[in-house]
Coordinates of C-alpha atoms in Angstrom, one line a residue:
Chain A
X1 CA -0.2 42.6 37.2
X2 CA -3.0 44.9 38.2
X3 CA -4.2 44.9 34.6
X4 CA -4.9 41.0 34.8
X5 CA -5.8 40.5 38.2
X6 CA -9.9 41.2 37.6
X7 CA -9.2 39.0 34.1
X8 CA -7.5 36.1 36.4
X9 CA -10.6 36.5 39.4
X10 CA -13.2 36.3 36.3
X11 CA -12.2 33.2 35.0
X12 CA -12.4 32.2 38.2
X13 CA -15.6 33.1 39.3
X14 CA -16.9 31.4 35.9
X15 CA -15.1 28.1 36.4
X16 CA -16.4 28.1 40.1
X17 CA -19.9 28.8 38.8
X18 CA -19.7 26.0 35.8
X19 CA -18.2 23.7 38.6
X20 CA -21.3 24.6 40.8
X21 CA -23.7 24.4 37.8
X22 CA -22.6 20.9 36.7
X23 CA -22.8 19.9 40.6
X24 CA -26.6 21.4 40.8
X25 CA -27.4 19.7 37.0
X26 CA -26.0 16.1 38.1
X27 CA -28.4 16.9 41.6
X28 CA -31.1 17.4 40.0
X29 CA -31.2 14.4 38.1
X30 CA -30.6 11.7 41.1
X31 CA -28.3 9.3 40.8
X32 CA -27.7 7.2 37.7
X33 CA -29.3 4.2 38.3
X34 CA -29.4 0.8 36.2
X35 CA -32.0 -0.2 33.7
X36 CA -35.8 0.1 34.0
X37 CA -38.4 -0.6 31.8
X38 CA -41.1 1.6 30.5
X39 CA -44.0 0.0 29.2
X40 CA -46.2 2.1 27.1
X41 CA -50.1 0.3 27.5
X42 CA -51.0 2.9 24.9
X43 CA -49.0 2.5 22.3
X44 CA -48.1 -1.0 22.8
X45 CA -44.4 -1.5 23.4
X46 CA -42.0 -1.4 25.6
X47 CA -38.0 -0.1 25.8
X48 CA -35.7 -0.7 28.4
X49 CA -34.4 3.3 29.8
X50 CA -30.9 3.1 31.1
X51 CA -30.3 5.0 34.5
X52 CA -31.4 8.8 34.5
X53 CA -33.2 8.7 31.3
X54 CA -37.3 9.0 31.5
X55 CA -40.2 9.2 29.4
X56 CA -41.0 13.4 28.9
X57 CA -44.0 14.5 29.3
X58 CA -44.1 17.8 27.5
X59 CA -42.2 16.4 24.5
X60 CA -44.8 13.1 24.1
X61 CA -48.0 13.5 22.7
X62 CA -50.7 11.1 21.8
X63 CA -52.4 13.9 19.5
X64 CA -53.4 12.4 15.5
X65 CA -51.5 14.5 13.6
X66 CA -54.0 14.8 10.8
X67 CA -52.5 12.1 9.1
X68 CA -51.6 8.0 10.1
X69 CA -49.7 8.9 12.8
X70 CA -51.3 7.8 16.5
X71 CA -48.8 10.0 18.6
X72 CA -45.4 9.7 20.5
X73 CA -43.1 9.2 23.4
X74 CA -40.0 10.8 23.6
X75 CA -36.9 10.1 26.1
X76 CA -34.7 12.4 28.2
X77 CA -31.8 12.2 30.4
X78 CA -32.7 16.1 31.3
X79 CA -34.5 16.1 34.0
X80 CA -38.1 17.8 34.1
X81 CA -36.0 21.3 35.5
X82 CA -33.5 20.9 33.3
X83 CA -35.9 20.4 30.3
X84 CA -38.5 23.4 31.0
X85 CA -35.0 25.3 31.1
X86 CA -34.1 24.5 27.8
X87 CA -37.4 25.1 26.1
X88 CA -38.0 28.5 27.5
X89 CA -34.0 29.2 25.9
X90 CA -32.7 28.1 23.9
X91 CA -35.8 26.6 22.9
X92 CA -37.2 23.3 21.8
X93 CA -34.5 22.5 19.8
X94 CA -32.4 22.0 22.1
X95 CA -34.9 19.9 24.3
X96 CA -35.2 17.9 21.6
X97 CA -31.5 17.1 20.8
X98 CA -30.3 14.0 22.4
X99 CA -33.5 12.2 22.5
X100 CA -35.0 8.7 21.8
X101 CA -39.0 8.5 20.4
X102 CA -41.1 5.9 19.1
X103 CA -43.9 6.9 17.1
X104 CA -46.6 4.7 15.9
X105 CA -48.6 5.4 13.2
X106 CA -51.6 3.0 11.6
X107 CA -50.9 1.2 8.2
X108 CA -54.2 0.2 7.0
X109 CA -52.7 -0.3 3.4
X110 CA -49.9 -2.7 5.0
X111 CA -47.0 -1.3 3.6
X112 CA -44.1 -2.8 4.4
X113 CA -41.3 -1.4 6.8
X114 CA -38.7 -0.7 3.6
X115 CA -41.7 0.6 1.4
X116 CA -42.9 3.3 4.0
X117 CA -39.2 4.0 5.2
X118 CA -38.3 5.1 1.6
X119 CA -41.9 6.9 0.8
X120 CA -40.9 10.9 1.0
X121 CA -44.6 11.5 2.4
X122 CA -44.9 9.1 4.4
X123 CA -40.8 9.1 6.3
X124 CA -39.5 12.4 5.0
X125 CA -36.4 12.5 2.6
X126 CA -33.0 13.4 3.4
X127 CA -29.8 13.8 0.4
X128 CA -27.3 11.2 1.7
X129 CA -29.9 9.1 4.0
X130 CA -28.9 5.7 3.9
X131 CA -31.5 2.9 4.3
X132 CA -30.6 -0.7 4.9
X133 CA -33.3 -3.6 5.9
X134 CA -32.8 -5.1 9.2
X135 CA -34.6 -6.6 12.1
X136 CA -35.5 -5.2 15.6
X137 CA -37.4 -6.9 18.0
X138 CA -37.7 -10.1 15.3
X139 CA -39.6 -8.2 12.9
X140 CA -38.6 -7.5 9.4
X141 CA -37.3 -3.7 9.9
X142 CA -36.2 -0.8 7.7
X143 CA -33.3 1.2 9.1
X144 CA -32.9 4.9 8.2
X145 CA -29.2 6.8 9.0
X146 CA -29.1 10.4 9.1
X147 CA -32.6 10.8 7.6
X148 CA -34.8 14.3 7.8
X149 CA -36.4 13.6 11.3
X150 CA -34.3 11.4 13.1
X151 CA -29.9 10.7 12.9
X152 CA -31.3 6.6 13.5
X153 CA -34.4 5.6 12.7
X154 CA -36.1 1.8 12.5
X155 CA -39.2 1.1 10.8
X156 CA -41.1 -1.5 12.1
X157 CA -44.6 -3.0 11.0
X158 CA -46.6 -5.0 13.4
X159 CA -50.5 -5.8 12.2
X160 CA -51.6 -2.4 10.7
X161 CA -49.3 -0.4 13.0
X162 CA -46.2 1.2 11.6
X163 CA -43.5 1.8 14.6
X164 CA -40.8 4.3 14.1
X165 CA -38.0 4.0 16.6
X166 CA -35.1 6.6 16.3
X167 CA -32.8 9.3 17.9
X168 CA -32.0 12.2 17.2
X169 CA -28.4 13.5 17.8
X170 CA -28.6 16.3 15.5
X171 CA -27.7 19.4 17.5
X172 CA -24.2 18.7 19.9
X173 CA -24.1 21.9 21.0
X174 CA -27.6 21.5 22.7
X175 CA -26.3 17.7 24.9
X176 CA -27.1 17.1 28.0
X177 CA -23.7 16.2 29.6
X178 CA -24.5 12.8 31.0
X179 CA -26.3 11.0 27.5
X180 CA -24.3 9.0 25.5
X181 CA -24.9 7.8 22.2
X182 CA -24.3 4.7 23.6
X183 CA -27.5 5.3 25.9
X184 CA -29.8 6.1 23.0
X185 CA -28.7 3.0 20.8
X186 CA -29.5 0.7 23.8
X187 CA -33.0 2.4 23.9
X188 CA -33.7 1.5 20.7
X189 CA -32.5 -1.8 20.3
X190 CA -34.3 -2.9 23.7
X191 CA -37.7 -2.1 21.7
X192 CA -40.1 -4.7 21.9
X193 CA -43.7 -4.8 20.5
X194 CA -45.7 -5.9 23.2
X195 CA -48.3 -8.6 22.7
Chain B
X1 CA -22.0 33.8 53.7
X2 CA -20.1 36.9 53.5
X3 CA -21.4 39.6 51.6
X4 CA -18.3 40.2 49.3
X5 CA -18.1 36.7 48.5
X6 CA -21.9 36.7 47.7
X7 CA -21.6 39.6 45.5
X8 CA -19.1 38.1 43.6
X9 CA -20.9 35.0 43.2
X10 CA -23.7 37.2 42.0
X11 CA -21.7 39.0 39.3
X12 CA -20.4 35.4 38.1
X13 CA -23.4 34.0 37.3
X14 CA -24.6 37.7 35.5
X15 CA -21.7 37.0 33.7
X16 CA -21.8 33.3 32.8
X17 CA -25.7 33.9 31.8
X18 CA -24.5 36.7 29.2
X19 CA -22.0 34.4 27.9
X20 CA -24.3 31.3 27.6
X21 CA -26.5 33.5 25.8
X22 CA -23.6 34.7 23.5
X23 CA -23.3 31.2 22.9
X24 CA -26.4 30.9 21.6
X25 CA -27.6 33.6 19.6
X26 CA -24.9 33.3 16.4
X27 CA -22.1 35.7 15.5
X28 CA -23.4 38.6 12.9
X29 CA -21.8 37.1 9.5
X30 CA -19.5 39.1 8.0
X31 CA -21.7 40.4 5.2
X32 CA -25.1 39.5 4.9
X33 CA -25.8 36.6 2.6
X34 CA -27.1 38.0 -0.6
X35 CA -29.0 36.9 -4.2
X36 CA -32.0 36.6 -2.5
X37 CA -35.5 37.3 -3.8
X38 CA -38.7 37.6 -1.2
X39 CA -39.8 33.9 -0.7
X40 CA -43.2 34.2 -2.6
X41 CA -44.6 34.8 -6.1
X42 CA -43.9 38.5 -7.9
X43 CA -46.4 41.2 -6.9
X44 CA -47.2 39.5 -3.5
X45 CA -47.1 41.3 -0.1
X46 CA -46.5 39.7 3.2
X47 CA -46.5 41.4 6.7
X48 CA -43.0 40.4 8.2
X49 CA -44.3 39.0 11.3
X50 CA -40.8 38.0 13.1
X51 CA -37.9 38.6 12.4
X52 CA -33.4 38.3 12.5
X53 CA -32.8 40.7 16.3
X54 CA -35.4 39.2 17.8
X55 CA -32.5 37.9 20.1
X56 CA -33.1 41.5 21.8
X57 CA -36.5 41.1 22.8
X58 CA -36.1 37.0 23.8
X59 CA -34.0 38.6 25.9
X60 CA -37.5 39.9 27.3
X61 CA -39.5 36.8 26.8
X62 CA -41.3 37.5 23.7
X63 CA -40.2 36.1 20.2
X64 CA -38.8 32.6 19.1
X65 CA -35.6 33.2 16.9
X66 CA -33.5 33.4 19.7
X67 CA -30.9 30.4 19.5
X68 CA -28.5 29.0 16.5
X69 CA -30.8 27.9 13.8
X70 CA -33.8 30.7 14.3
X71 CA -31.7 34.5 15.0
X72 CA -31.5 35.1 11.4
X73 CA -34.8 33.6 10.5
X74 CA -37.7 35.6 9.0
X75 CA -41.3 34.7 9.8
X76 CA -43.9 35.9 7.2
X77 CA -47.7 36.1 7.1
X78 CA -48.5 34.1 4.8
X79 CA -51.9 32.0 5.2
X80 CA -52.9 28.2 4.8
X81 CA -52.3 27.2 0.5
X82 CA -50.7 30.1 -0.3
X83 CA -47.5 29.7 -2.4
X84 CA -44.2 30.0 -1.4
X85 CA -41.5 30.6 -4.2
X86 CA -37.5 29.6 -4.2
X87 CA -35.7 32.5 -3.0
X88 CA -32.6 31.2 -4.3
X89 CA -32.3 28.8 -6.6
X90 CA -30.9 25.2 -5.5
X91 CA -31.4 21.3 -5.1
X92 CA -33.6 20.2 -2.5
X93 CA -31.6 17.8 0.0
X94 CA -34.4 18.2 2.9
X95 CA -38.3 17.0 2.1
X96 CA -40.9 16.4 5.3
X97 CA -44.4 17.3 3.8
X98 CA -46.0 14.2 5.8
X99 CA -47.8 15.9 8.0
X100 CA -51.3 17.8 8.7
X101 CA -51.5 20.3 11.5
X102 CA -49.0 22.2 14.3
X103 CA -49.0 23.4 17.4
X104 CA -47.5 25.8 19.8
X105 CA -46.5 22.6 22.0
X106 CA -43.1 21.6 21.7
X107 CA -44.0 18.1 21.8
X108 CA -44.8 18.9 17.7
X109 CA -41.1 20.6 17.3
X110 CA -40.2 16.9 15.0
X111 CA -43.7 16.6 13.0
X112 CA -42.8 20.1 10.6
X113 CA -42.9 19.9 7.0
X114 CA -40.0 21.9 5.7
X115 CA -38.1 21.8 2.2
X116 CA -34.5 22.6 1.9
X117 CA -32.5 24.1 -1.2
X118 CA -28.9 24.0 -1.2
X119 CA -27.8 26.9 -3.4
X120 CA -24.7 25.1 -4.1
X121 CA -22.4 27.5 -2.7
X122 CA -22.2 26.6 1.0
X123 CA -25.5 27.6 2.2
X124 CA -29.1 26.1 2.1
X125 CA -32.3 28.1 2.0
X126 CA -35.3 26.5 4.3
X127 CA -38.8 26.7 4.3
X128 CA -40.8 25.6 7.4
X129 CA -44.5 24.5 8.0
X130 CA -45.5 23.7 4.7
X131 CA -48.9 22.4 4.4
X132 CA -49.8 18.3 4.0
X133 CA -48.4 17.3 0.9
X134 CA -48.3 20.5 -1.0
X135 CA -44.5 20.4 -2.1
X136 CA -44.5 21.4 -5.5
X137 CA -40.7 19.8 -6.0
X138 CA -38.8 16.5 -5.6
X139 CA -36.3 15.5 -3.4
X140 CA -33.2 15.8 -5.5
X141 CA -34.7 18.1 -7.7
X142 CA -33.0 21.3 -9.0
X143 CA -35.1 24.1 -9.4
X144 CA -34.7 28.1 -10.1
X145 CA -35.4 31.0 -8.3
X146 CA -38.8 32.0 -7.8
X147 CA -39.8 28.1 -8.6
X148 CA -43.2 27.4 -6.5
X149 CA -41.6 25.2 -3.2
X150 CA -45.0 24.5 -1.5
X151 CA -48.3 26.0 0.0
X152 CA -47.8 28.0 3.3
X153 CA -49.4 25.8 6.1
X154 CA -48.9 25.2 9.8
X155 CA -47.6 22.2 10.3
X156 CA -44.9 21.5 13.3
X157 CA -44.6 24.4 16.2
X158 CA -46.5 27.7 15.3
X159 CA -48.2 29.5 17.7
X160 CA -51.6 31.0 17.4
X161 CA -54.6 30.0 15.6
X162 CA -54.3 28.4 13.6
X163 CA -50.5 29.8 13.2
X164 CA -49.8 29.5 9.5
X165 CA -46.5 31.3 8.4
X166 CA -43.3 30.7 6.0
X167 CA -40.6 30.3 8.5
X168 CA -37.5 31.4 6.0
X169 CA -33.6 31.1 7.0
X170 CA -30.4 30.5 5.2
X171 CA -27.4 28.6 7.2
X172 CA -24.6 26.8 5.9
X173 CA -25.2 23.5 4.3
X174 CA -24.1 20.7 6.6
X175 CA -21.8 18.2 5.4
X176 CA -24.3 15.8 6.4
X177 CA -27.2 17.1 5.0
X178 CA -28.8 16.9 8.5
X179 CA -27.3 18.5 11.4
X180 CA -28.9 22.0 12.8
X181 CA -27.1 24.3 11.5
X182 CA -26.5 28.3 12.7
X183 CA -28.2 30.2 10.4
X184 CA -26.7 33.3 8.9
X185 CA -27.4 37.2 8.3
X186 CA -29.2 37.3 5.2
X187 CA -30.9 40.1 3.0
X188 CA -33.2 39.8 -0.1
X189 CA -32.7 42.2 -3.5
X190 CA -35.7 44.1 -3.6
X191 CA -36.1 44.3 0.8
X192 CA -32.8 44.5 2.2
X193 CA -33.1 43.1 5.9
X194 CA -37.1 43.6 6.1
X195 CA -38.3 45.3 9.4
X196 CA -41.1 43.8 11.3
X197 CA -44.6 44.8 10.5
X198 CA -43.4 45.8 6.6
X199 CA -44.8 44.0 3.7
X200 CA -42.7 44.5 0.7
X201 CA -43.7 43.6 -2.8
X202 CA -42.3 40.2 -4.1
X203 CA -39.8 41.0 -7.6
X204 CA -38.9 37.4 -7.6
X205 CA -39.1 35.5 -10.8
X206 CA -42.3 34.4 -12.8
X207 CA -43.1 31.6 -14.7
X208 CA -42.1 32.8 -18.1
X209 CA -39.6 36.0 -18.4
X210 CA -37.4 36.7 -21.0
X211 CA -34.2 39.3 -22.1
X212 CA -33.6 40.4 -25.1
X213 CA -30.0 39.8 -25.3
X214 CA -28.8 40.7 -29.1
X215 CA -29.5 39.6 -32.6
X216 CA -31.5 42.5 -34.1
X217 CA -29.6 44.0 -37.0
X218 CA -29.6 46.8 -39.8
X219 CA -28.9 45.0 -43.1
X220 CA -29.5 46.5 -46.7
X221 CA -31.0 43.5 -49.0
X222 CA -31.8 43.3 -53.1
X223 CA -34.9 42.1 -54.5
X224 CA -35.3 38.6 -53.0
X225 CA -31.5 38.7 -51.5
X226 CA -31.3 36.2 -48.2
X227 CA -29.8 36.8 -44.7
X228 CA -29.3 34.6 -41.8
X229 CA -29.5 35.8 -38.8
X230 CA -31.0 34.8 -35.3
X231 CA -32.4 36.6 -32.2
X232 CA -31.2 36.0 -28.7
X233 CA -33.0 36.1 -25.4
X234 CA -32.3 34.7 -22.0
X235 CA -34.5 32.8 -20.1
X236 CA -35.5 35.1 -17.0
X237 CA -38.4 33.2 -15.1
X238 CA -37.8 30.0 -13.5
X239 CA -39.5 27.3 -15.9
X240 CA -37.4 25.9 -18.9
X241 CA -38.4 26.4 -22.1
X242 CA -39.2 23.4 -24.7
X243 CA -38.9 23.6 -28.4
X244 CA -42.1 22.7 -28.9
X245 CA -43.6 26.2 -27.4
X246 CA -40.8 28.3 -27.1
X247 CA -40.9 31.2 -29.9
X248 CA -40.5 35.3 -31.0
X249 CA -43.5 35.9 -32.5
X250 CA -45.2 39.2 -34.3
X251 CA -46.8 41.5 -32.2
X252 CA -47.1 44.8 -33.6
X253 CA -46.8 47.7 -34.7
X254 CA -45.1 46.1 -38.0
X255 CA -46.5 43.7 -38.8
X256 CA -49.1 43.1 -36.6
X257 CA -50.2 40.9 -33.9
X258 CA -50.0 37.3 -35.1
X259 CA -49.3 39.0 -39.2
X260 CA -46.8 37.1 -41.2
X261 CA -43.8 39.6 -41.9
X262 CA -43.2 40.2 -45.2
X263 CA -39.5 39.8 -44.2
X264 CA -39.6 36.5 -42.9
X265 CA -43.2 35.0 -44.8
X266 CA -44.2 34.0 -41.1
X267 CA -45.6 35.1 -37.7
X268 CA -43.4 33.0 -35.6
X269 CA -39.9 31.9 -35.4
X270 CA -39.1 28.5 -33.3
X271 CA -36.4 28.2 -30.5
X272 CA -33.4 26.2 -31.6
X273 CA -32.0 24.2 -28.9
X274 CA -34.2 21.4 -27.5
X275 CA -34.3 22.8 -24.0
X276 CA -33.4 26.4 -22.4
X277 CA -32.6 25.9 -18.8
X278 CA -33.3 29.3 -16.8
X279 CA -30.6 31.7 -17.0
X280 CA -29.6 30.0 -20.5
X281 CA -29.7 31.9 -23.9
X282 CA -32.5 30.9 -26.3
X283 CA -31.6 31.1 -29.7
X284 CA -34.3 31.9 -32.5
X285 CA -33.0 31.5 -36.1
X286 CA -34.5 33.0 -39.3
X287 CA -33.9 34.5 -42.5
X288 CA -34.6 38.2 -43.8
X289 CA -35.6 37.8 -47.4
X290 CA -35.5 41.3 -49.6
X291 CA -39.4 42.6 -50.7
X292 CA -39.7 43.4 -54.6
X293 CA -40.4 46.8 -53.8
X294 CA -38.0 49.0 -52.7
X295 CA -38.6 50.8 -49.2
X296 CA -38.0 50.4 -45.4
X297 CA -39.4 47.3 -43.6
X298 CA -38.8 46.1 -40.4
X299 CA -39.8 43.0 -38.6
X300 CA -40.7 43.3 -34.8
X301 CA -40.4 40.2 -32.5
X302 CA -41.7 39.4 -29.3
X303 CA -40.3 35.9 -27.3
X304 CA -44.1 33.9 -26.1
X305 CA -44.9 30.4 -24.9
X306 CA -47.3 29.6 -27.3
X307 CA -50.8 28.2 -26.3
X308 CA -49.5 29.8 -22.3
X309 CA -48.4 33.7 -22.5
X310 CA -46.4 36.2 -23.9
X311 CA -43.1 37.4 -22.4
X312 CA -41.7 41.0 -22.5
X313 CA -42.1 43.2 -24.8
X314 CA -38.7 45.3 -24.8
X315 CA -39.5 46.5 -28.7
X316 CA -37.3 44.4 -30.7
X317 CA -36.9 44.4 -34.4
X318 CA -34.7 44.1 -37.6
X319 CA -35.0 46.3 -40.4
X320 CA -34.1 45.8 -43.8
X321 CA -33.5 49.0 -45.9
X322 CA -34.6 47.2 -49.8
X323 CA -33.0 48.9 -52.5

């Protein structure tokens, strides 16, 4: 008994402090609440963000990437704590795991949503990626599963502006408790050009 | 609060954070993975700049191969266009080359170009930042050790300025194709496990190689008297070789260079199959035909891409002893 008495008052300690750990987490991010929209006036759309989920600032960027592409907003459930945890460790992997982004990028050729979804420059090429046309948002759409940058992606073309919706669920070991995959498919399908 | 209570609290959270980070920095493999070559061209030297342990001094805030995919990771200095070569041979089941420059911001983590090899035996070999559209293979497409994979570049998060390196790591192929995976323990043929600040020299397969692997005989021949017979060499470097180029050629010191043999009434002898896949065994057939004067001759053979290079000379011939 004396043997496993430190063992037993470990285990303990350790559930106590994961039980006060998830307590502090679900603090920090405020209650879930229901739907809100986030309009981007930069890059012309808008999503719908269930409850707890929010546009991140350190993981968006509006920087040309020396290419077509404009910039991008990623979505969180971590909060902004939570978030600068993760990247100083484990590191921006796991910041980046169990997120939604839209990217836009310019089209001045006009390529069409299935053409630039299956161009290995242009999208990236994954073995076993499965692309399927579709619509999103009433536009003619190219949908990408478990592709090289994103587990969902939707490509959509708007006048000479190339969309990329997606999510990435890529890492489990690295998801926030609270996002669902149900969260991030709602994200995506609420997209919406805006006029 | 009570200062036992607080002191235990204390410890528990010591503890839990030396478990999470447990957790996160991988499990030493077994044995490291092996049958690697350094990930650039033979005779090249780069610094190692990062590399596998650097869990220890994360642990101190410095370093970036701290969690799953990055502890066994090597970072090397290489520079903006130079060329990274397959340290392993494999298909390519990962291809992002769409885009132009990186950052230390983690808001570029999902705009790096990186290729992927599965070596077909549970692990995949990845190369990160690649430069804009510099992928020298196909997605799908096989391709051999020491086969160019890209130019080195700095596209998706590198730090410094402007931060060009070959991120290198192997980790088990997911069944996927996508998911982040833990890398493993690795260690190349002519480095071992590389120490930081080291720049060994690159032994990893050229273009064009070739080994002599048998054919060369001793044969006693009459006055115009025939034999078959047929060299063998194996396809060393990492580009195939086509019928059209492939050959063993003269090259000294009997006859000489380019000098039809008096054995064979030529200076070169063609490959026989239609393609030799690296690894494969070329086959060069020919005939010895007795001189009409008596004497020792002997016919010396050296493998060469015509119109490109010749391959090893490992001082090959057949001798015919004319009675």
């Amino acid at each position: 008994m004396r043997r496993f008495t430190p063992f037993a008052a470990f285990v303990a300690a350790v559930i106590a402090i994961a039980v006060i750990g998830a307590t502090a987490l679900a603090a920090s991010r405020g209650p879930l609440g229901p739907t809100s929209a986030y309009v981007s006036q930069t890059l012309g759309y808008d999503v719908q963000l269930p409850g707890g989920w929010r546009r991140s600032t350190v993981l968006s960027t509006l920087v040309h990437n020396g290419t077509l592409k404009v910039g991008h907003e990623v979505f969180t459930i971590r909060s902004a704590a939570d978030e600068t945890g993760v990247l100083n460790d484990p590191g921006p992997g796991a910041a980046w795991s169990y997120v939604a982004v839209v990217e836009q990028w310019r089209d001045p050729a006009g390529w069409s949503a299935l053409a630039w979804a299956t161009d290995p420059l242009l999208a990236g090429w994954a073995q076993g990626q499965v692309v399927e046309s579709t619509t999103i948002d009433g536009h003619v759409a190219a949908k990408v599963t478990n592709g090289p940058r994103f587990s969902v992606a939707y490509y959509v073309q708007d006048a000479g502006r190339m969309f990329v919706v997606g999510y990435k669920v890529d890492a489990p070991d690295w998801k926030p408790s609270a996002a669902t995959d149900a969260d991030l498919r709602a994200i995506v399908a609420s997209f919406h050009v805006s006029p | 609060m009570p200062k036992r209570l607080a002191s235990a609290l204390r410890g528990s959270v010591v503890a839990l954070c030396v478990l999470t980070r447990l957790a996160f920095v991988g499990t030493p493999a077994q044995a490291a993975y092996g049958g690697l070559r350094l990930p650039f061209p033979p005779g090249r030297a780069y610094v190692v700049t990062q590399t596998p342990g650097a869990y220890q001094s994360c642990a101190r805030g410095a370093g970036s191969h701290c969690i799953g995919n990055d502890v066994w990771a090597y970072d090397f200095g290489l520079r903006i266009g130079d060329q990274i070569a397959a340290a392993h041979s494999g298909t390519v089941i990962r291809y992002v080359a769409g885009f132009g420059i990186g950052s230390c911001d983690p808001a570029f983590r999902n705009d790096a170009n990186y290729i992927v090899l599965d070596h077909g035996d549970g692990y995949s070999s990845i190369y990160w930042h690649i430069s804009y559209a510099s992928a020298s293979v196909a997605p799908g497409e096989y391709v051999a050790q020491g086969h160019p994979i890209a130019d080195a570049g700095a596209a998706g998060i590198v730090c410094g300025n402007p931060g060009d390196h070959l991120h290198f790591a192997v980790e088990p192929t997911p069944a996927d194709g996508v998911s982040v995976q833990r890398s493993v323990q690795l260690r190349f043929d002519e480095a071992g496990e590389p120490a930081a600040g080291t720049a060994a020299v690159s032994a990893n397969r050229p273009r064009f190689s070739a080994t002599y692997v048998g054919g060369s005989e001793w044969v006693v021949l009459g006055n115009g008297e025939r034999r078959a017979t047929a060299g063998l060499w194996r396809n060393t470097g990492w580009e195939s070789w086509s019928q059209s180029t492939s050959r063993i050629g003269t090259f000294g010191p009997e006859p000489a260079q380019d000098q039809p043999s008096v054995l064979t009434g030529t200076n070169r002898v063609g490959q026989s199959q239609a393609v030799v896949a690296p690894d494969q065994v070329a086959s060069y057939p020919f005939a010895l035909v007795g001189p009409s004067t008596p004497g020792i001759y002997r016919v010396y053979l050296r493998p060469v891409i015509d119109g490109i290079t010749w391959m090893e000379d490992q001082g090959v011939f057949w001798l015919v002893d004319r009675r």
